Coordinates of C-alpha atoms in Angstrom, one line a residue:
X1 CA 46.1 27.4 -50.8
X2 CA 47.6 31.1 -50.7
X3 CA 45.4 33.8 -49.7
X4 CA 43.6 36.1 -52.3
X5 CA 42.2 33.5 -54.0
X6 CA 39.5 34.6 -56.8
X7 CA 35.8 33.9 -54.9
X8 CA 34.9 32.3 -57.9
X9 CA 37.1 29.5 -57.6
X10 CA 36.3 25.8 -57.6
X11 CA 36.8 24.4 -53.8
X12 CA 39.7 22.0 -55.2
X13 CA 42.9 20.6 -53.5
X14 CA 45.4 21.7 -56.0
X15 CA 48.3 21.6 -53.4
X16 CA 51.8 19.9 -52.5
X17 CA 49.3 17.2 -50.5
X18 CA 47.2 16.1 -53.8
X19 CA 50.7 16.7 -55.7
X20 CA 52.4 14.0 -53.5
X21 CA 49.2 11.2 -53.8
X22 CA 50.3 11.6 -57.9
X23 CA 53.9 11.6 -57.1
X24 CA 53.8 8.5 -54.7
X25 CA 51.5 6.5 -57.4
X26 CA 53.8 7.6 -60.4
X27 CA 57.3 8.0 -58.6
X28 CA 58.8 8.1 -62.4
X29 CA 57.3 10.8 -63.6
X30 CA 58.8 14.5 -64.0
X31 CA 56.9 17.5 -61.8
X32 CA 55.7 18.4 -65.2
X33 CA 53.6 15.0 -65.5
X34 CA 52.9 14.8 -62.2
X35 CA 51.0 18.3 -62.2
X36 CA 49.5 17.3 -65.3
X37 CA 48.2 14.2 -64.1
X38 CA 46.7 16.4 -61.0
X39 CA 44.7 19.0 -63.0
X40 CA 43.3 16.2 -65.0
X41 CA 42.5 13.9 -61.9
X42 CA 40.4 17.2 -60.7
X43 CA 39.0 17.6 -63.9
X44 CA 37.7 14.0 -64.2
X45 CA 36.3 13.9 -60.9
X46 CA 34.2 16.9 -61.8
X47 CA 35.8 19.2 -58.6
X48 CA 37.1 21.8 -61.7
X49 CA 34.4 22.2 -64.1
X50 CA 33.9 23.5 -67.9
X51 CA 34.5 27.5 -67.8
X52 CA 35.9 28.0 -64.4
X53 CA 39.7 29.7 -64.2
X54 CA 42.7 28.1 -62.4
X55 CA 44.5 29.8 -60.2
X56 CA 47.7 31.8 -61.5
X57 CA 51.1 30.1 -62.3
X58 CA 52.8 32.2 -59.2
X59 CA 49.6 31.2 -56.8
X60 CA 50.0 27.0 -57.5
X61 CA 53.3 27.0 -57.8
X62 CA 53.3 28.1 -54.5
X63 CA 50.7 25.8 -53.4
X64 CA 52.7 23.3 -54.6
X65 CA 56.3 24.0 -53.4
X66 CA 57.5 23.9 -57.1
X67 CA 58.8 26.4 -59.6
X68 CA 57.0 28.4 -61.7
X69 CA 58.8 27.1 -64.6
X70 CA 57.4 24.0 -63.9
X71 CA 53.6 25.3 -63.7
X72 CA 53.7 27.1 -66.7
X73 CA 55.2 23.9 -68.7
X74 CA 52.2 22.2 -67.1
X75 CA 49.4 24.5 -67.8
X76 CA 51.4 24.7 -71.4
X77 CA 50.9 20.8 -71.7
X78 CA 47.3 20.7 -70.3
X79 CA 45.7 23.0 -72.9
X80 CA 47.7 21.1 -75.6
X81 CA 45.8 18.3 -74.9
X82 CA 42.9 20.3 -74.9
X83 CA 42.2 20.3 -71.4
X84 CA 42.2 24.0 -70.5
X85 CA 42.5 26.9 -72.6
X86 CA 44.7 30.0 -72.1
X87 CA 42.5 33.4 -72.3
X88 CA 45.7 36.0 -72.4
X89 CA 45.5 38.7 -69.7
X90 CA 42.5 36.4 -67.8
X91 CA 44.6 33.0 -67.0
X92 CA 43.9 29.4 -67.9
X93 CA 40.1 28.0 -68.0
X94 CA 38.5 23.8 -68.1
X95 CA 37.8 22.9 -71.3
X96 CA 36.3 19.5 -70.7
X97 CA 37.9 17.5 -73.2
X98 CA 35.2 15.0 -75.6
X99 CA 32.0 16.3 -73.7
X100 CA 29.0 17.1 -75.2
X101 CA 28.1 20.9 -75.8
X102 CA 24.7 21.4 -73.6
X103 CA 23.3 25.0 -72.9
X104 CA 21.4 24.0 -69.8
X105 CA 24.1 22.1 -68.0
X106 CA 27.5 24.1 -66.3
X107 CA 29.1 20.8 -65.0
X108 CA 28.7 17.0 -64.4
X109 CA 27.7 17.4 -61.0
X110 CA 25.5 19.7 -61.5
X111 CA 23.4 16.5 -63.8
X112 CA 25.2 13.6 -64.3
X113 CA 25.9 12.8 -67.6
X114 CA 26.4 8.7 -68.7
X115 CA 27.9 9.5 -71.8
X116 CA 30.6 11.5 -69.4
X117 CA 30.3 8.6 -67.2
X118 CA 31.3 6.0 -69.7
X119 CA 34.6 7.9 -71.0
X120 CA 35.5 8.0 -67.0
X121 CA 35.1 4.2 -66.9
X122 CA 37.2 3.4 -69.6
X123 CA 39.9 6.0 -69.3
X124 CA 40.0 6.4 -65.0
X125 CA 42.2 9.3 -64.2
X126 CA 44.9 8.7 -62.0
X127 CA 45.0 9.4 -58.2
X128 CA 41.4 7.8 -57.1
X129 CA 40.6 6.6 -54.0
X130 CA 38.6 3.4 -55.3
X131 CA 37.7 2.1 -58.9
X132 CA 35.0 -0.4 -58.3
X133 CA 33.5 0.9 -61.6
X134 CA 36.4 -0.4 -63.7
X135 CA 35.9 -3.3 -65.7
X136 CA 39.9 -4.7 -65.4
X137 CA 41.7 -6.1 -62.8
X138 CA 43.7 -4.6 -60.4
X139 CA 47.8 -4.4 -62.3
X140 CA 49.0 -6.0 -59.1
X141 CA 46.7 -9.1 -60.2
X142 CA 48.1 -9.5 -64.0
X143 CA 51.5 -12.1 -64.6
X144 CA 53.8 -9.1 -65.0
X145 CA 56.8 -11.4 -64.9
X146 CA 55.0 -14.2 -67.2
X147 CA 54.7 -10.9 -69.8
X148 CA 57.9 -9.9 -69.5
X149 CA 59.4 -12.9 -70.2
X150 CA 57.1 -13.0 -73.8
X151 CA 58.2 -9.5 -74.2
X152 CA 62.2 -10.5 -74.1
X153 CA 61.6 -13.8 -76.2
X154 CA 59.8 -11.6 -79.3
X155 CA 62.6 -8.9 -79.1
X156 CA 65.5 -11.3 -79.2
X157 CA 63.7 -12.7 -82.4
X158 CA 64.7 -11.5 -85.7
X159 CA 63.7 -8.8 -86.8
X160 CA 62.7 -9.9 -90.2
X161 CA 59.7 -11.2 -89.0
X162 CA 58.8 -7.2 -88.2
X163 CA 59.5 -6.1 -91.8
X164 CA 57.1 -7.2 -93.6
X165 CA 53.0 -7.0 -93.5
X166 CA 51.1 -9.4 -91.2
X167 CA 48.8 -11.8 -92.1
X168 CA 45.7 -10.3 -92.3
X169 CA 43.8 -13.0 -90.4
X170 CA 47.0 -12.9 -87.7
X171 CA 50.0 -14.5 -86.7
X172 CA 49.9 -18.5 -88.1
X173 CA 50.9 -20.0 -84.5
X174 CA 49.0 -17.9 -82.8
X175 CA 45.7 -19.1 -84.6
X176 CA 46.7 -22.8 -84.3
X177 CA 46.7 -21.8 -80.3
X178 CA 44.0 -20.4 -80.6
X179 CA 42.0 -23.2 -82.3
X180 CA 43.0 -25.6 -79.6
X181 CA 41.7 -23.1 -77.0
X182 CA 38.3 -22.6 -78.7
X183 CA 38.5 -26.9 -78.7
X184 CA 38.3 -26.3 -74.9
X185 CA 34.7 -24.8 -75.1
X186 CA 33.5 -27.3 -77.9
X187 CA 34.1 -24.8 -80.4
X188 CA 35.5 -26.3 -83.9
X189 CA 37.1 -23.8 -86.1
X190 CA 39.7 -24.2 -88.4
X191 CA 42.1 -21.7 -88.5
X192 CA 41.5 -20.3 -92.1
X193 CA 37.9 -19.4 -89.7
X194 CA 39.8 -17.6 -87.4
X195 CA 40.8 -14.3 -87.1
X196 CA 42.8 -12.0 -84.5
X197 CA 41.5 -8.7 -83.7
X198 CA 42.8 -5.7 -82.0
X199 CA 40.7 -6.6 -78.6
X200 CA 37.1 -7.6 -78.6
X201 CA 35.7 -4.0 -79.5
X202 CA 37.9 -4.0 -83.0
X203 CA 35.8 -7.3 -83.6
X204 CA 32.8 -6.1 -83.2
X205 CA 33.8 -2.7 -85.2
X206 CA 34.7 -5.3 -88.2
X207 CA 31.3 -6.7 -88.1
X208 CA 29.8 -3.4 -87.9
X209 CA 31.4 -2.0 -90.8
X210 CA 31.2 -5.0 -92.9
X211 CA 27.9 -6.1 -92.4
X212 CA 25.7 -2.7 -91.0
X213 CA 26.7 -0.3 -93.2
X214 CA 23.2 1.4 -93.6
X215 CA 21.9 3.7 -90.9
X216 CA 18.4 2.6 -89.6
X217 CA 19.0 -0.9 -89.7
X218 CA 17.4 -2.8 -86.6
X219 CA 19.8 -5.2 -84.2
X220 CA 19.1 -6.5 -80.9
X221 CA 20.9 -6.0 -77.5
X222 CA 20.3 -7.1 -74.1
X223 CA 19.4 -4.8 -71.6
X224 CA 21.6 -4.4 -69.2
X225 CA 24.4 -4.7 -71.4
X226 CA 27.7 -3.7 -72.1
X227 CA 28.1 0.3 -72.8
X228 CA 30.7 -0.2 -75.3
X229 CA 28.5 -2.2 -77.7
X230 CA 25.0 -0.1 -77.4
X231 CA 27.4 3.1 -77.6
X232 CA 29.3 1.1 -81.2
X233 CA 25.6 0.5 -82.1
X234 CA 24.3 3.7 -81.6
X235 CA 27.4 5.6 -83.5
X236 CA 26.7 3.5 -86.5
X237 CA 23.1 4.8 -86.9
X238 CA 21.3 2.2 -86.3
X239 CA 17.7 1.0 -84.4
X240 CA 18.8 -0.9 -81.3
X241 CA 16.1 -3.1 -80.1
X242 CA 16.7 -3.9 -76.4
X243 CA 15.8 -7.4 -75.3
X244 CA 15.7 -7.7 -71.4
X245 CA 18.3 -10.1 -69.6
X246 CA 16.8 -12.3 -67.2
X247 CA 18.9 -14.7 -65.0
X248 CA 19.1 -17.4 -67.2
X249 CA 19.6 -15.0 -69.9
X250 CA 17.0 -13.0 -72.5
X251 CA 13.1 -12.7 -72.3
X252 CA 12.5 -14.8 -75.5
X253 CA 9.1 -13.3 -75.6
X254 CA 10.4 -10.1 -76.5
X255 CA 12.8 -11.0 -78.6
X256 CA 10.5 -13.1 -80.7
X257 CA 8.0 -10.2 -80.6
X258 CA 11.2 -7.9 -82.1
X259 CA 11.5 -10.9 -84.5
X260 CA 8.5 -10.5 -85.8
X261 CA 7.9 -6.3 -85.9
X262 CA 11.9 -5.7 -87.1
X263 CA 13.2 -8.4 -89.2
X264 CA 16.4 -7.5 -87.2
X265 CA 19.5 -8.5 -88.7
X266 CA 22.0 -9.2 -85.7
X267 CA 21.5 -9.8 -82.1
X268 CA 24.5 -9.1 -79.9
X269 CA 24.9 -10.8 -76.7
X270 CA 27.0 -12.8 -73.8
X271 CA 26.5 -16.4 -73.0
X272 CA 29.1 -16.9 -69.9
X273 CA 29.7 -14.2 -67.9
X274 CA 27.8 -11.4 -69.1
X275 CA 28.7 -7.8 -67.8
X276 CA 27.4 -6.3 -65.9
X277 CA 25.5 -9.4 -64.2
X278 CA 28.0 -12.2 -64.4
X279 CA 25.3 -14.0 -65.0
X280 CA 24.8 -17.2 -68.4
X281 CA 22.6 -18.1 -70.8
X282 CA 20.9 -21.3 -69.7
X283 CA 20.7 -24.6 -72.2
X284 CA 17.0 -24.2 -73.0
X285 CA 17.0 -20.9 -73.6
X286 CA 20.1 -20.8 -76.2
X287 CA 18.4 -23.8 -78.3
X288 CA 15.6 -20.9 -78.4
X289 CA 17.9 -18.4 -79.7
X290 CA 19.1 -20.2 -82.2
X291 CA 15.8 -21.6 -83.2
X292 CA 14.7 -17.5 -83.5
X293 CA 17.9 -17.2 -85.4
X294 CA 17.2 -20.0 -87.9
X295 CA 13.7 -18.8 -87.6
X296 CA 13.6 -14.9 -88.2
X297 CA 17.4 -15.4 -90.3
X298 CA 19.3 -13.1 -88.3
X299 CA 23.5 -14.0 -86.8
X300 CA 24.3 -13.9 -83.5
X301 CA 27.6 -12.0 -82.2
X302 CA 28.4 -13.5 -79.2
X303 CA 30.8 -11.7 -76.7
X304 CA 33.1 -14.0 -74.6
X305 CA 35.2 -11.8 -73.5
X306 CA 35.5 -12.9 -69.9
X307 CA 35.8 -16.5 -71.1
X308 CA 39.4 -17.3 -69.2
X309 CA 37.5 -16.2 -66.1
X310 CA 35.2 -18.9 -66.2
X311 CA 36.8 -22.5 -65.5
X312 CA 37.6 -25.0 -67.8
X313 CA 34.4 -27.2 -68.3
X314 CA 32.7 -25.8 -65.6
X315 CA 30.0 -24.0 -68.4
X316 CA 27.7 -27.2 -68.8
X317 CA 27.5 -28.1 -65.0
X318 CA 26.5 -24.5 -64.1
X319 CA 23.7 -24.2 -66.4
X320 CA 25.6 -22.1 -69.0
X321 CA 26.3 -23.0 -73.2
X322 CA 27.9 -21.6 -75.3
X323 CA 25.7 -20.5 -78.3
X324 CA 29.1 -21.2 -80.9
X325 CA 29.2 -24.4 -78.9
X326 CA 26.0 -25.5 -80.0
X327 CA 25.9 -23.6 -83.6
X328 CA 29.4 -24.4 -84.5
X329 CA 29.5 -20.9 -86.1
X330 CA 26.9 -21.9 -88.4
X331 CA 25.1 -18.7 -87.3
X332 CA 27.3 -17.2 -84.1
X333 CA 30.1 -15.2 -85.0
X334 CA 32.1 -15.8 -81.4
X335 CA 34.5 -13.1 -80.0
X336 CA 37.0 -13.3 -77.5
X337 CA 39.8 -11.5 -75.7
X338 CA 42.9 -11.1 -73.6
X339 CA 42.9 -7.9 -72.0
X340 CA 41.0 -9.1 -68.9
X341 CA 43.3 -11.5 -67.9
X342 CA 47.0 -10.5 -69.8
X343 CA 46.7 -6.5 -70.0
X344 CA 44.1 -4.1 -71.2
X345 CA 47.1 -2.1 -72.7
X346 CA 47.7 -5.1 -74.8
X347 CA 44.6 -4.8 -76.8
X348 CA 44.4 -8.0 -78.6
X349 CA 41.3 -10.1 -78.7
X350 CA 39.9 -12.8 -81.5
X351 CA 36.9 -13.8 -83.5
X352 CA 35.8 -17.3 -85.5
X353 CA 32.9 -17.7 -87.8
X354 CA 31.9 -19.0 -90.8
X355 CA 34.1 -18.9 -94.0
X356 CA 31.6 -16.3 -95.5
X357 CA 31.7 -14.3 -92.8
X358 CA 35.4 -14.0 -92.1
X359 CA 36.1 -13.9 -95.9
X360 CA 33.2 -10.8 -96.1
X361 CA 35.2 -9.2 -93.0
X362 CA 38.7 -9.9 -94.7
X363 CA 37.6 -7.2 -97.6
X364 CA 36.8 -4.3 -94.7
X365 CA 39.9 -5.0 -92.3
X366 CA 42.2 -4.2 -95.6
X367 CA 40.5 -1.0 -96.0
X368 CA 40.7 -0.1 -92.6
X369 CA 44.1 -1.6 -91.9
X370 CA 46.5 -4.0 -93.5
X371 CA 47.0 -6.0 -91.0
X372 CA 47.0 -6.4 -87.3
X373 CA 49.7 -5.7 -84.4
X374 CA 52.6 -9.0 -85.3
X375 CA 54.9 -8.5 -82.1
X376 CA 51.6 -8.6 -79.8
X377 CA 50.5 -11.5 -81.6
X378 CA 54.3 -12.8 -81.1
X379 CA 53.9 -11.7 -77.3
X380 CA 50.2 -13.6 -76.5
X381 CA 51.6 -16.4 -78.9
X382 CA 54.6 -17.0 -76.6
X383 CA 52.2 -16.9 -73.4
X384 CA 49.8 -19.5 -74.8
X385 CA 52.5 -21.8 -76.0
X386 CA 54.3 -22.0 -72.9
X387 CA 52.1 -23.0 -71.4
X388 CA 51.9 -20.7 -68.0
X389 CA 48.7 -18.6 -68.9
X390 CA 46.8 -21.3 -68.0
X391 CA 48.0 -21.8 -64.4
X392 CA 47.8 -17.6 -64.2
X393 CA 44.1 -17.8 -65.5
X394 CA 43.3 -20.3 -62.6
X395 CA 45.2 -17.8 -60.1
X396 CA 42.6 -15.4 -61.4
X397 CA 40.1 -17.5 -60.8
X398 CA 40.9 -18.1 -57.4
X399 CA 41.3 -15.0 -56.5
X400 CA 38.3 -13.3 -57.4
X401 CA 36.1 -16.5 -56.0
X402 CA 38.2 -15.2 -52.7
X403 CA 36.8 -11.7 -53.0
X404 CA 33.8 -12.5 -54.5
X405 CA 31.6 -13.5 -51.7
X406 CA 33.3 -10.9 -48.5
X407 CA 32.1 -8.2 -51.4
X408 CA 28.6 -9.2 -51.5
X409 CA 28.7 -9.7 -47.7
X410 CA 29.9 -5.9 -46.8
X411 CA 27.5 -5.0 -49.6
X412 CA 24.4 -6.6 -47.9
X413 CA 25.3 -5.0 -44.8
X414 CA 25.0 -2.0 -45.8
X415 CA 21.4 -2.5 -47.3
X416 CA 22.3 -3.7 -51.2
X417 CA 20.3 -6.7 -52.7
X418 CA 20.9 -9.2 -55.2
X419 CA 18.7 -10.0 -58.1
X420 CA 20.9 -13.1 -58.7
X421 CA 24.5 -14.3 -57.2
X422 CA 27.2 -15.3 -59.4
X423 CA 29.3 -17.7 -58.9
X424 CA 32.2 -16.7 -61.1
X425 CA 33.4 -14.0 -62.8
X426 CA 34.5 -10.4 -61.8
X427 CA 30.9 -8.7 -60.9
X428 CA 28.0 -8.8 -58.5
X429 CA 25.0 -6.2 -60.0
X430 CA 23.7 -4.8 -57.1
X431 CA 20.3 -3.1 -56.1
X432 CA 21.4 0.0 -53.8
X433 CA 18.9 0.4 -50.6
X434 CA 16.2 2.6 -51.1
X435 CA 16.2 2.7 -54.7
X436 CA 18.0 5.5 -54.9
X437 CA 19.1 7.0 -58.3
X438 CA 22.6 5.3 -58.6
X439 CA 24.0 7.6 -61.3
X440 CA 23.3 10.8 -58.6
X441 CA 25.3 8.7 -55.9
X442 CA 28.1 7.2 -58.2
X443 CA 28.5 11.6 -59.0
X444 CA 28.6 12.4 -55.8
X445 CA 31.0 9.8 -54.6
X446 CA 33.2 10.7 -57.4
X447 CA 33.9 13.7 -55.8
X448 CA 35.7 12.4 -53.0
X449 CA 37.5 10.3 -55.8
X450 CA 35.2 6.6 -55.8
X451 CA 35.1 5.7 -59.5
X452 CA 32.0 3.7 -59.6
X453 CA 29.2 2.2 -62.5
X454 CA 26.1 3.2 -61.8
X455 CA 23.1 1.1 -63.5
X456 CA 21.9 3.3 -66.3
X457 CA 25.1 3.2 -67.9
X458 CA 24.4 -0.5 -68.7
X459 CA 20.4 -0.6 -68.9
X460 CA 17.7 2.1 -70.4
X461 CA 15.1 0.3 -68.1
X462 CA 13.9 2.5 -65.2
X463 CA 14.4 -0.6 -62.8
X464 CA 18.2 -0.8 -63.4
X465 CA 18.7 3.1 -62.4
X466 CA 18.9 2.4 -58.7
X467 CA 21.6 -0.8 -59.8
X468 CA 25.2 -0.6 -59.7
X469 CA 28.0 -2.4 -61.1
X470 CA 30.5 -3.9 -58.5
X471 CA 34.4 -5.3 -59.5
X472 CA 34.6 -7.6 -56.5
X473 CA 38.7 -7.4 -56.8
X474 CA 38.5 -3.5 -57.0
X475 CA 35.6 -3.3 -54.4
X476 CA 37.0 -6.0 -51.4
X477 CA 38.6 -4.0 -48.6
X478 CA 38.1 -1.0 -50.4
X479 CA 37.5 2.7 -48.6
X480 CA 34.4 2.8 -50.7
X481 CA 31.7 0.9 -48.8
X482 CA 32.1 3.3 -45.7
X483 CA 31.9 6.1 -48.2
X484 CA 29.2 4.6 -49.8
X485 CA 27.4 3.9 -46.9
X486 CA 27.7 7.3 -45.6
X487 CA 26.1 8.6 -48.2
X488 CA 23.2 6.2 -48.4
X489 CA 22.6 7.2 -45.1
X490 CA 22.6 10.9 -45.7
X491 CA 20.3 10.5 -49.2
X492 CA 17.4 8.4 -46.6
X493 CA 17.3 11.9 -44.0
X494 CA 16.8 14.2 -46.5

């Protein structure tokens, strides 16, 4: 960096060195972009902070060997997308962008914040080191030629079938696909019962909005659990009642007890493959649930997302069901998704239930939208129908039951234990050694850019703090178990 540097200063790497990591991951972007994508990779990573100043156009542009043209068009970019704010005759300032306002806290390092921690997880900045903590799979991993080909087939149809509105329940042949794929699980559902979504979170935002529209109603949850549902939960005003997830899935206790207190209406939870444990719901206890359900008169919202990643007929003969399997959506409403296994950017994901329910939900997509996204339903249409996102799914499969087991290998040497170990799917939850306070590490370890998922993003129990989340095809030969390590080691001296 050039001398004269304010003392007040973050200690950051804003240089041609961190300029040429963004340039050599994103070789087709301008220096403009690239710049951009630099400030904001610091910003994420919490090395700049809310508050404190950059340095001066002249000063990085000589840091990084570019004009300072091409600074000022960067800084002009960065605070219109709210990310710093010019002060005139002072410079340019972090404004950190969708953070809460608290007096008592300057930055995220300073106390880690999981609500900060979440938006890093689902919108990682570019130029990390490692990104164990993200729930996708690595773009190298995902049938960019298989996509590509959809792509081409959709564009060179006619473009009639673009000009007018959707079906609001989603494209015909895709929901006759999609009925012979739920046949695969033992799931009946005609397609009149079946409905495509924008991804698994629009689906559960439709049932949400149709069917919890007063603030203060009780649901259930499992605990750990996905972040994306509590947070949906939590937004809509409502009393989250969190049943604990044991191996072979919840603590029935408790949830009958909530049962009894609550009168809750919906319980939302994973069968197969749950995040962040990869672990299912066992065949006893899902004729529980539904009995509770039957019982007590509440639906079930059952989250499949990570369905293609468990194999075909495999569920029964590893001690997993299906709760729409055995309810035929008498009470489940089921959801599934793509953008685990074609591309998160894709965003298109599906639910089935009973006629009731998707009529009910019919009304409140209308308001909210007309219809869904047809050339993406053309696209995952021309991928089921040929036949090859099968084969691809199986690759998948393979791949991570490759990584799956090195992973917890390195992890155990290093001192991490294993409440249970999966068998499929893309996690292990891991227990750090010395029960250390896993959002504190996963902070720190951001600094020297690890994106991890440290347990209390996922749990509210004290137990899970010292947990963390591992993607075994992010985490395999990655440069963050030394680091890791490292710093485990350092956190037992002091």
């Amino acid at each position: 960096m050039p001398r004269g540097r304010p003392s007040h200063h973050p200690v950051v790497t804003l240089n041609k060195q961190a300029l040429d990591q963004i340039t050599d991951q994103h070789d087709r972007l301008s220096l403009v972009d690239r710049i951009f994508d630099m400030v904001v990779a610091q910003i994420q990573a919490g090395r700049l902070t809310a508050g404190q100043r950059l340095h001066s156009v002249r000063q990085l542009a000589d840091a990084c060997e570019v004009s300072r043209d091409t600074v000022a068009r960067s800084y002009d970019k960065l605070v219109a997308h709210g990310h710093l704010e010019s002060r005139p005759g002072s410079g340019f300032f972090v404004k950190l962008k969708g953070r809460p306002a608290r007096s008592n806290v300057e930055s995220p390092v300073s106390q880690p914040l999981p609500e900060w921690w979440r938006f890093r997880l689902v919108q990682p900045v570019s130029g990390l080191i490692s990104t164990s903590g993200v729930g996708s799979l690595p773009p190298e991993w995902l049938d960019e030629s298989g996509l590509g080909k959809a792509m081409r087939a959709v564009a060179r149809a006619s473009v009639r079938n673009l000009t007018g509105y959707n079906d609001p329940l989603g494209y015909l042949p895709l929901r006759q696909q999609l009925q012979a794929k739920l046949r695969d699980v033992q799931i009946e559902a005609p397609v009149s019962r079946i409905m495509v979504t924008s991804g698994a979170t629009h689906a559960l935002h439709l049932v949400v909005l149709s069917h919890l529209r007063q603030a203060g109603e009780f649901v259930l949850v499992e605990d750990p659990g996905p972040f994306l549902t509590l947070d949906r939960l939590l937004a809509a005003g409502l009393n989250v009642l969190y049943v604990p997830r044991e191996a072979d899935g919840p603590n029935i206790e408790t949830l009958r007890e909530h049962c009894v207190q609550h009168r809750p209406k919906f319980y939302f939870c994973s069968s197969v493959l749950h995040s962040p444990t990869s672990s299912h719901i066992s065949p006893y206890k899902a004729y529980q649930i539904l009995r509770l359900a039957e019982e007590f008169d509440f639906t079930i919202v059952e989250d499949d997302t990570y369905s293609d990643l468990m194999p075909i007929g495999a569920a029964a003969g590893a001690g997993a069901t299906r709760l729409a399997s055995l309810d035929q959506l008498e009470r489940v409403i089921y959801v599934g998704s793509f953008s685990k296994t074609i591309a998160p950017g894709l965003r298109l994901g599906y639910l089935c239930a009973s006629q009731k329910i998707i009529d009910w939900l019919l009304i409140y997509r209308t308001v909210t939208e007309i219809a869904g996204a047809s050339a993406n339903e053309r696209v995952v249409y021309q991928l089921l129908s040929q036949g090859g996102y099968r084969h691809h799914c199986a690759q998948l499969r393979g791949r991570l039951d490759e990584c799956r087991q090195p992973v917890m290998d390195q992890l155990s040497a290093i001192g991490c234990t294993f409440d249970q170990q999966p068998n499929s799917g893309m996690y292990v939850w891991a227990t750090l050694p010395g029960e250390p306070n896993a959002l504190t590490i996963a902070d720190e370890l951001s600094k020297s850019g690890h994106l991890t998922a440290p347990g209390e993003l996922f749990s509210r129990k004290a137990g899970n703090r010292s947990k963390m989340r591992f993607n075994v095809s992010r985490t395999l030969h990655s440069p963050l178990l030394p680091a890791l390590d490292h710093l485990l080691q350092v956190h037992r001296r002091r």
